[in-house]
């Protein structure tokens, strides 16, 4: 190959590389714009704008760059029920997609006391059980008996352990939710369990200065330990 041909080849290669790189850059920018528009529509609760994006082919399961929240999760955070109702009925939606911290849409719905959203997600087939924190932990922590009942009716594991072994009963006790704690106990929650900090539900109630709840849990604990001793 002559020097002239070599130079021409290198110029053509550089030109083609520039075209390809430019194409990828434009594509990336377009995707970034779609993502921004998607989450803006979710936060503003604009199902009309979101529907236009979905019709363009935007993925309904897009996630935020850092936290990994899905549109459904953000909709629950912001109380964007119009967008929520659109997304849960969108073909291909992943109801159980987890954010970076492990949260799912039904967990956020429980945390936000959004019983209608929890009901809809359950009807659509959202999972109630998973490793780590669960919707039942969150519902117990805010003391929402209605949501706790819905989750238990769908076979939520009553003593599901968080990564640190904290159970829903401990979360209810931690926040002083006596009625919720009783509901969990009536569904078989084990008052004897302890987490990685060696804390039981009784300890959580005591630390929160929820004296009446502490006494009730202690009474349950004494009975449970007495029954266990009799079996041995």
XYZ file of C-alpha atoms in Angstrom:
232
model
C 0.000 0.000 0.000
C 1.429 3.402 -1.006
C 1.831 6.251 1.434
C -1.081 8.105 -0.250
C -3.374 5.082 0.002
C -2.372 4.534 3.602
C -3.209 8.136 4.468
C -6.557 7.898 2.644
C -7.390 4.646 4.478
C -6.590 6.174 7.854
C -8.733 9.233 7.088
C -11.656 7.025 6.062
C -11.272 4.912 9.180
C -11.234 8.016 11.374
C -14.292 9.370 9.563
C -16.208 6.115 10.029
C -15.199 5.966 13.684
C -16.438 9.522 14.171
C -19.773 8.659 12.558
C -20.225 5.573 14.707
C -19.191 7.395 17.881
C -21.505 10.285 17.054
C -24.363 7.873 16.450
C -23.831 6.196 19.778
C -23.593 9.566 21.515
C -26.850 10.749 19.976
C -28.488 7.460 20.913
C -27.254 7.777 24.489
C -28.518 11.342 24.713
C -31.911 10.282 23.387
C -32.110 7.471 25.930
C -31.105 9.858 28.712
C -33.811 12.299 27.621
C -36.410 9.512 27.614
C -35.373 8.493 31.118
C -35.574 12.071 32.392
C -38.966 12.601 30.766
C -40.181 9.265 32.127
C -39.376 10.056 35.743
C -40.532 13.654 35.414
C -43.927 12.380 34.259
C -44.020 9.953 37.192
C -43.099 12.589 39.775
C -45.644 15.065 38.373
C -48.303 12.334 38.144
C -48.858 12.935 34.450
C -50.173 9.667 33.003
C -50.872 11.458 29.714
C -47.192 12.301 29.246
C -46.111 8.873 30.396
C -48.509 7.158 28.020
C -46.962 9.047 25.093
C -43.523 7.829 26.124
C -44.725 4.252 26.454
C -46.277 4.443 22.996
C -42.859 5.506 21.701
C -41.474 2.265 23.061
C -39.915 3.517 26.283
C -39.368 0.649 28.726
C -41.931 0.790 31.592
C -39.295 -0.785 33.852
C -36.748 2.023 33.523
C -34.745 2.652 36.680
C -33.135 5.744 38.148
C -29.354 5.847 37.542
C -28.170 5.682 41.154
C -30.904 4.454 43.487
C -32.294 2.053 40.921
C -35.886 3.007 41.731
C -38.459 1.975 39.155
C -41.310 4.146 37.950
C -43.690 2.178 40.166
C -41.516 2.758 43.224
C -41.227 6.487 42.525
C -44.982 6.640 41.946
C -45.481 5.246 45.444
C -42.963 7.659 46.926
C -44.693 10.632 45.321
C -48.276 9.413 45.657
C -48.688 9.523 41.876
C -51.729 7.282 41.627
C -52.634 8.242 38.062
C -49.241 7.092 36.842
C -49.358 4.075 39.140
C -52.645 2.893 37.637
C -51.208 3.283 34.144
C -47.999 1.401 34.899
C -49.570 -1.567 36.697
C -51.717 -2.162 33.627
C -48.861 -1.761 31.137
C -47.783 -4.868 29.254
C -44.380 -6.086 30.379
C -44.349 -4.246 33.704
C -42.233 -5.944 36.369
C -44.150 -5.466 39.617
C -41.371 -7.003 41.703
C -38.313 -5.258 40.297
C -36.083 -4.227 43.178
C -34.269 -0.959 43.681
C -30.611 -0.892 44.695
C -31.610 -1.009 48.374
C -33.957 -3.951 47.788
C -37.214 -2.003 47.890
C -40.120 -2.986 45.661
C -43.292 -1.138 44.744
C -45.435 -3.046 47.246
C -42.945 -2.299 50.020
C -43.156 1.431 49.324
C -46.939 1.232 49.081
C -46.998 -0.365 52.543
C -44.558 2.205 53.935
C -46.726 5.032 52.600
C -49.928 3.561 54.076
C -51.322 3.224 50.565
C -53.780 0.375 51.040
C -55.469 0.797 47.618
C -52.093 0.456 45.884
C -51.190 -2.598 47.964
C -54.542 -4.168 47.084
C -54.027 -3.490 43.372
C -50.479 -4.858 43.386
C -51.614 -8.024 45.136
C -54.442 -8.476 42.652
C -51.917 -8.099 39.829
C -49.701 -10.776 41.360
C -46.988 -8.833 43.202
C -44.892 -10.988 45.523
C -45.253 -10.519 49.272
C -42.219 -12.585 50.276
C -38.572 -12.042 49.378
C -35.187 -12.201 51.047
C -34.378 -9.234 53.265
C -36.847 -6.530 54.204
C -40.428 -7.143 53.126
C -43.698 -5.285 52.744
C -44.826 -6.844 56.034
C -41.885 -5.248 57.869
C -42.855 -1.872 56.441
C -46.578 -2.242 57.139
C -45.815 -3.314 60.716
C -43.444 -0.401 61.241
C -46.165 2.134 60.362
C -48.853 0.183 62.200
C -51.202 -0.270 59.261
C -53.411 -3.178 60.297
C -55.385 -3.143 57.052
C -52.263 -3.676 54.975
C -50.850 -6.212 57.435
C -54.074 -8.222 57.123
C -53.925 -8.098 53.324
C -50.328 -9.298 53.298
C -50.950 -12.087 55.794
C -53.955 -13.200 53.734
C -51.532 -13.624 50.828
C -49.270 -15.887 52.912
C -46.701 -13.289 53.944
C -44.160 -14.967 56.237
C -45.073 -13.576 59.647
C -41.555 -13.953 61.094
C -39.678 -13.034 57.924
C -36.144 -12.028 58.965
C -34.553 -8.829 57.686
C -30.812 -8.928 56.906
C -30.176 -8.169 60.595
C -32.794 -10.777 61.652
C -35.339 -8.144 62.710
C -38.909 -9.426 62.328
C -42.145 -7.569 61.550
C -43.202 -7.999 65.200
C -40.026 -6.231 66.312
C -40.781 -3.389 63.887
C -44.289 -3.005 65.299
C -42.909 -3.010 68.853
C -40.198 -0.521 67.950
C -42.844 2.011 66.908
C -45.314 1.215 69.679
C -48.058 -0.232 67.493
C -49.855 -2.408 70.030
C -52.774 -3.463 67.820
C -50.457 -4.428 64.976
C -48.223 -6.399 67.329
C -51.271 -8.276 68.650
C -52.412 -9.008 65.088
C -49.011 -10.472 64.218
C -48.944 -12.532 67.413
C -52.428 -13.855 66.690
C -51.097 -14.999 63.303
C -48.248 -16.927 64.881
C -45.419 -14.403 65.272
C -42.744 -15.762 67.621
C -42.152 -13.309 70.471
C -39.036 -15.265 71.515
C -37.004 -14.376 68.425
C -34.007 -12.053 68.660
C -32.129 -10.137 65.989
C -28.390 -9.794 65.446
C -28.199 -7.200 68.240
C -29.758 -9.781 70.594
C -32.911 -7.668 70.806
C -36.404 -9.117 71.043
C -39.752 -7.414 70.475
C -39.896 -6.856 74.246
C -36.561 -5.022 74.120
C -37.748 -2.794 71.277
C -40.902 -1.867 73.192
C -38.855 -1.171 76.322
C -36.376 1.038 74.450
C -39.271 3.025 72.985
C -40.796 3.466 76.452
C -44.005 1.764 75.337
C -44.711 0.378 78.794
C -48.110 -1.177 78.156
C -46.895 -2.893 74.993
C -43.754 -4.069 76.767
C -45.818 -5.689 79.525
C -48.110 -7.382 77.032
C -45.193 -8.754 75.040
C -43.400 -9.866 78.203
C -46.510 -11.766 79.268
C -46.623 -13.490 75.874
C -42.904 -14.238 76.120
C -43.231 -15.778 79.585
C -46.044 -18.041 78.392
C -44.141 -19.058 75.250
C -41.018 -19.916 77.232
C -43.034 -21.852 79.815
C -44.684 -23.910 77.070
C -41.319 -24.568 75.434
C -39.907 -25.732 78.781
C -42.831 -28.119 79.293
C -42.211 -29.711 75.888
C -38.594 -30.311 76.804
